[in-house]
Tab-separated table of C-alpha atoms in Angstrom:
chain	number	residue	atom	x	y	z
A	978	MET	CA	0.000	0.000	0.000
A	979	ARG	CA	2.764	2.462	0.947
A	980	GLU	CA	4.680	1.562	-2.208
A	981	ALA	CA	1.645	2.403	-4.346
A	982	PHE	CA	1.209	5.631	-2.418
A	983	HIS	CA	4.767	6.732	-3.101
A	984	GLU	CA	4.419	5.837	-6.779
A	985	GLN	CA	1.400	8.145	-6.938
A	986	LEU	CA	3.360	10.830	-5.131
A	987	ASP	CA	6.192	10.496	-7.633
A	988	SER	CA	3.688	10.815	-10.476
A	989	VAL	CA	2.563	14.158	-9.044
A	990	PHE	CA	6.134	15.436	-9.290
A	991	HIS	CA	6.396	14.041	-12.808
A	992	ASP	CA	3.293	16.035	-13.703
A	993	LEU	CA	4.767	19.168	-12.112
A	994	ALA	CA	7.864	18.821	-14.282
A	995	GLY	CA	5.584	18.439	-17.306
A	996	ILE	CA	3.816	21.687	-16.455
A	997	CYS	CA	7.232	23.349	-16.208
A	998	GLU	CA	7.941	22.305	-19.777
A	999	LYS	CA	4.647	23.853	-20.915
A	1000	VAL	CA	5.454	27.072	-19.066
A	1001	GLU	CA	8.954	27.146	-20.544
A	1002	ARG	CA	7.448	26.903	-24.025
A	1003	ALA	CA	4.944	29.662	-23.191
A	1004	VAL	CA	7.714	31.989	-21.989
A	1005	ALA	CA	9.763	31.352	-25.141
A	1006	LEU	CA	6.825	31.961	-27.475
A	1007	ALA	CA	5.698	35.066	-25.573
A	1008	THR	CA	9.173	36.561	-25.911
A	1009	GLU	CA	9.248	35.661	-29.587
A	1010	ALA	CA	5.895	37.384	-30.104
A	1011	LEU	CA	7.170	40.413	-28.231
A	1012	MET	CA	10.321	40.710	-30.307
A	1013	THR	CA	8.659	40.081	-33.690
A	1014	GLY	CA	5.178	41.525	-33.265
A	1015	ASP	CA	3.732	38.292	-34.664
A	1016	PRO	CA	0.046	38.032	-33.635
A	1017	ASP	CA	-0.164	34.300	-34.404
A	1018	THR	CA	2.656	33.511	-31.998
A	1019	ALA	CA	1.050	35.682	-29.335
A	1020	GLU	CA	-2.251	33.891	-29.873
A	1021	ARG	CA	-0.594	30.493	-29.403
A	1022	VAL	CA	0.516	31.551	-25.931
A	1023	ILE	CA	-2.885	32.961	-25.003
A	1024	SER	CA	-4.914	30.000	-26.242
A	1025	GLY	CA	-2.376	27.499	-24.901
A	1026	ASP	CA	-2.871	28.707	-21.342
A	1027	ALA	CA	-5.961	26.514	-21.057
A	1028	GLU	CA	-3.713	23.445	-21.324
A	1029	ILE	CA	-1.646	24.632	-18.357
A	1030	ASP	CA	-4.848	25.266	-16.401
A	1031	ARG	CA	-6.080	21.733	-17.098
A	1032	ALA	CA	-2.735	20.276	-16.055
A	1033	ARG	CA	-2.936	22.205	-12.799
A	1034	GLU	CA	-6.404	20.788	-12.124
A	1035	GLN	CA	-5.145	17.254	-12.720
A	1036	VAL	CA	-2.286	17.714	-10.243
A	1037	GLU	CA	-4.660	19.169	-7.666
A	1038	ASP	CA	-7.068	16.263	-8.117
A	1039	LYS	CA	-4.243	13.748	-7.597
A	1040	ALA	CA	-2.924	15.586	-4.547
A	1041	PHE	CA	-6.331	15.922	-2.902
A	1042	SER	CA	-7.028	12.262	-3.630
A	1043	LEU	CA	-3.820	11.286	-1.840
A	1044	LEU	CA	-4.773	13.463	1.117
A	1045	SER	CA	-8.266	12.037	1.397
A	1046	LEU	CA	-7.664	8.360	0.610
A	1047	GLN	CA	-4.297	7.837	2.292
A	1048	GLN	CA	-2.921	8.743	5.689
A	1049	PRO	CA	0.286	10.569	4.853
A	1050	VAL	CA	2.874	10.826	7.587
A	1051	ALA	CA	4.630	14.146	8.274
A	1052	GLY	CA	7.176	13.964	5.449
A	1053	ASP	CA	4.623	12.800	2.871
A	1054	LEU	CA	2.139	15.435	3.993
A	1055	ARG	CA	4.829	18.078	3.554
A	1056	THR	CA	5.418	16.826	0.012
A	1057	ILE	CA	1.735	16.877	-0.955
A	1058	VAL	CA	1.096	20.350	0.446
A	1059	SER	CA	4.260	21.642	-1.242
A	1060	ALA	CA	3.129	20.136	-4.555
A	1061	LEU	CA	-0.179	21.989	-4.289
A	1062	ARG	CA	1.646	25.248	-3.710
A	1063	MET	CA	4.107	24.592	-6.516
A	1064	VAL	CA	1.422	23.884	-9.094
A	1065	SER	CA	-0.291	27.140	-8.183
A	1066	GLU	CA	2.938	29.058	-8.775
A	1067	LEU	CA	3.590	27.280	-12.054
A	1068	GLU	CA	0.137	28.178	-13.295
A	1069	ARG	CA	0.775	31.797	-12.330
A	1070	MET	CA	3.991	31.737	-14.390
A	1071	GLY	CA	1.889	30.631	-17.354
A	1072	ASP	CA	-0.508	33.503	-16.710
A	1073	LEU	CA	2.396	35.969	-16.688
A	1074	SER	CA	3.517	34.621	-20.069
A	1075	VAL	CA	0.015	35.342	-21.342
A	1076	HIS	CA	0.318	38.928	-20.065
A	1077	VAL	CA	3.523	39.331	-22.101
A	1078	ALA	CA	1.830	37.892	-25.181
A	1079	LYS	CA	-1.173	40.194	-24.776
A	1080	ILE	CA	1.056	43.273	-24.799
A	1081	ALA	CA	2.694	41.944	-27.975
A	1082	ARG	CA	-0.725	41.380	-29.577
A	1083	LEU	CA	-2.047	44.765	-28.450
A	1084	ARG	CA	0.687	46.651	-30.329
A	1085	VAL	CA	0.377	44.745	-33.632
A	1086	PRO	CA	1.261	45.670	-36.385
A	1087	ASN	CA	4.020	47.428	-34.447
A	1088	VAL	CA	6.573	45.801	-32.140
A	1089	ALA	CA	5.818	46.716	-28.534
A	1090	VAL	CA	9.460	47.094	-27.491
A	1091	PRO	CA	11.466	50.049	-28.884
A	1092	THR	CA	14.644	49.042	-30.705
A	1093	GLU	CA	17.103	50.277	-28.092
A	1094	VAL	CA	15.345	48.373	-25.294
A	1095	GLN	CA	15.011	45.113	-27.219
A	1096	PRO	CA	18.380	43.639	-26.108
A	1097	THR	CA	17.457	44.065	-22.423
A	1098	MET	CA	13.943	42.724	-22.870
A	1099	ALA	CA	15.098	39.791	-24.994
A	1100	ARG	CA	17.665	38.935	-22.333
A	1101	MET	CA	14.966	39.033	-19.642
A	1102	GLY	CA	12.981	36.546	-21.688
A	1103	GLU	CA	16.014	34.288	-22.067
A	1104	VAL	CA	16.759	34.366	-18.333
A	1105	ALA	CA	13.134	33.639	-17.448
A	1106	GLU	CA	13.008	30.731	-19.898
A	1107	ASP	CA	16.274	29.315	-18.552
A	1108	MET	CA	15.070	29.545	-14.957
A	1109	VAL	CA	11.850	27.684	-15.775
A	1110	CYS	CA	13.881	25.011	-17.594
A	1111	ARG	CA	16.120	24.585	-14.560
A	1112	VAL	CA	13.096	24.316	-12.262
A	1113	SER	CA	11.837	21.382	-14.316
A	1114	SER	CA	15.122	19.562	-13.715
A	1115	ILE	CA	15.116	20.535	-10.028
A	1116	ILE	CA	11.647	19.043	-9.584
A	1117	THR	CA	12.512	15.864	-11.466
A	1118	ARG	CA	15.767	15.269	-9.612
A	1119	ARG	CA	14.729	16.952	-6.358
A	1120	ASP	CA	18.114	18.632	-6.642
A	1121	VAL	CA	18.729	20.775	-3.563
A	1122	GLU	CA	22.063	22.230	-4.733
A	1123	ALA	CA	20.598	23.314	-8.080
A	1124	ALA	CA	17.595	24.815	-6.302
A	1125	ILE	CA	19.791	26.914	-4.025
A	1126	ALA	CA	21.928	28.005	-6.996
A	1127	LEU	CA	18.795	29.157	-8.835
A	1128	GLY	CA	17.941	31.431	-5.923
A	1129	ARG	CA	21.368	33.042	-6.090
A	1130	ASP	CA	21.160	33.519	-9.854
A	1131	ASP	CA	17.889	35.445	-9.564
A	1132	GLU	CA	20.028	38.571	-9.111
A	1133	VAL	CA	20.644	38.500	-12.886
A	1134	MET	CA	16.950	39.146	-13.512
A	1135	ASP	CA	16.826	41.841	-10.835
A	1136	GLN	CA	19.717	43.651	-12.518
A	1137	LEU	CA	18.008	43.454	-15.908
A	1138	ARG	CA	14.866	44.946	-14.393
A	1139	ARG	CA	16.893	47.839	-13.036
A	1140	THR	CA	18.481	48.302	-16.464
A	1141	SER	CA	15.085	48.469	-18.155
A	1142	PHE	CA	13.986	51.185	-15.732
A	1143	THR	CA	17.153	53.155	-16.393
A	1144	GLU	CA	16.468	52.967	-20.120
A	1145	LEU	CA	12.877	54.138	-19.974
A	1146	LEU	CA	13.617	56.921	-17.462
A	1147	SER	CA	16.565	58.307	-19.407
A	1148	ASP	CA	16.461	61.812	-20.849
A	1149	GLY	CA	16.769	60.306	-24.309
A	1150	TRP	CA	13.473	58.373	-24.105
A	1151	GLU	CA	11.442	59.384	-27.162
A	1152	HIS	CA	8.715	56.735	-27.271
A	1153	GLY	CA	6.037	58.289	-25.096
A	1154	VAL	CA	4.114	57.188	-22.045
A	1155	GLU	CA	2.403	54.195	-23.671
A	1156	ALA	CA	5.677	52.466	-24.536
A	1157	ALA	CA	7.110	53.341	-21.128
A	1158	VAL	CA	4.152	51.690	-19.414
A	1159	ASP	CA	4.575	48.608	-21.625
A	1160	ILE	CA	8.251	48.298	-20.700
A	1161	ALA	CA	7.526	48.762	-16.993
A	1162	LEU	CA	4.849	46.060	-17.096
A	1163	LEU	CA	6.938	43.651	-19.165
A	1164	GLY	CA	9.847	44.007	-16.778
A	1165	ARG	CA	7.536	43.256	-13.883
A	1166	TYR	CA	6.073	40.185	-15.616
A	1167	TYR	CA	9.476	38.672	-16.352
A	1168	GLU	CA	10.714	39.461	-12.856
A	1169	ARG	CA	7.677	37.750	-11.336
A	1170	ILE	CA	8.217	34.650	-13.500
A	1171	ALA	CA	11.739	34.465	-12.072
A	1172	ASP	CA	10.462	35.031	-8.530
A	1173	HIS	CA	7.958	32.201	-8.881
A	1174	ALA	CA	10.687	29.935	-10.284
A	1175	VAL	CA	12.823	30.599	-7.205
A	1176	SER	CA	9.833	29.993	-4.939
A	1177	VAL	CA	9.129	26.624	-6.575
A	1178	ALA	CA	12.806	25.680	-6.238
A	1179	ASN	CA	12.711	26.639	-2.558
A	1180	ARG	CA	9.700	24.382	-2.045
A	1181	VAL	CA	11.684	21.487	-3.513
A	1182	VAL	CA	14.393	22.188	-0.937
A	1183	PHE	CA	11.694	22.154	1.743
A	1184	VAL	CA	10.345	18.812	0.517
A	1185	VAL	CA	13.801	17.215	0.621
A	1186	THR	CA	15.259	18.810	3.770
A	1187	GLY	CA	12.340	20.152	5.778
A	1188	HIS	CA	13.934	23.624	5.703
A	1189	ASN	CA	12.792	26.593	3.620
A	1190	PRO	CA	15.790	28.601	2.327
A	1191	ALA	CA	13.578	31.654	1.766
A	1192	ARG	CA	12.847	31.823	5.480
A	1193	ALA	CA	16.497	31.234	6.328
A	1194	ASP	CA	17.394	34.339	4.283
A	1195	ASN	CA	14.993	36.551	6.236
């Protein structure tokens, strides 16, 4: 009975890693839409969000079933509750990708990001995509060292966000308030994707060790 229970628990983490892969694809496509102004690519991200939502529901159903039909001991209970929190954060990362895609679609036939800001914004997209990719591996392997490293590397995204603000607040900004608002929002969306990635990684550390590195930093 316990062996079957742990197999089901492992399948929940397998599903979480699968959602990560969907989110990674959404981030990549949203950035592509942003950089190219392609409405079809933006629409793929927006319509594809329903698949991430369904995957979240499936994970929640499995987790609640394990809670109600089994009697998880402390460590297993910690894992199930953490999985429920992780899937919520992953779904939110998908939603943030949709927000990026909607800005791209809103500015069609133009490209939402002014030329001089494109390198910073493209780099933010790359960093966000990479962090989501690494989270998938962290979940699959339950890799504590990689999870802690991801938290340290989040500073790269924070620095890019500061750079984007410097660019839009410079005296040479000639693109108006609308573009400035877009850049401010886009920077926030990418930063939040990274923040959620770190949070999911921290929950993996908690599952494995019983300690939350985010709390240790406070």
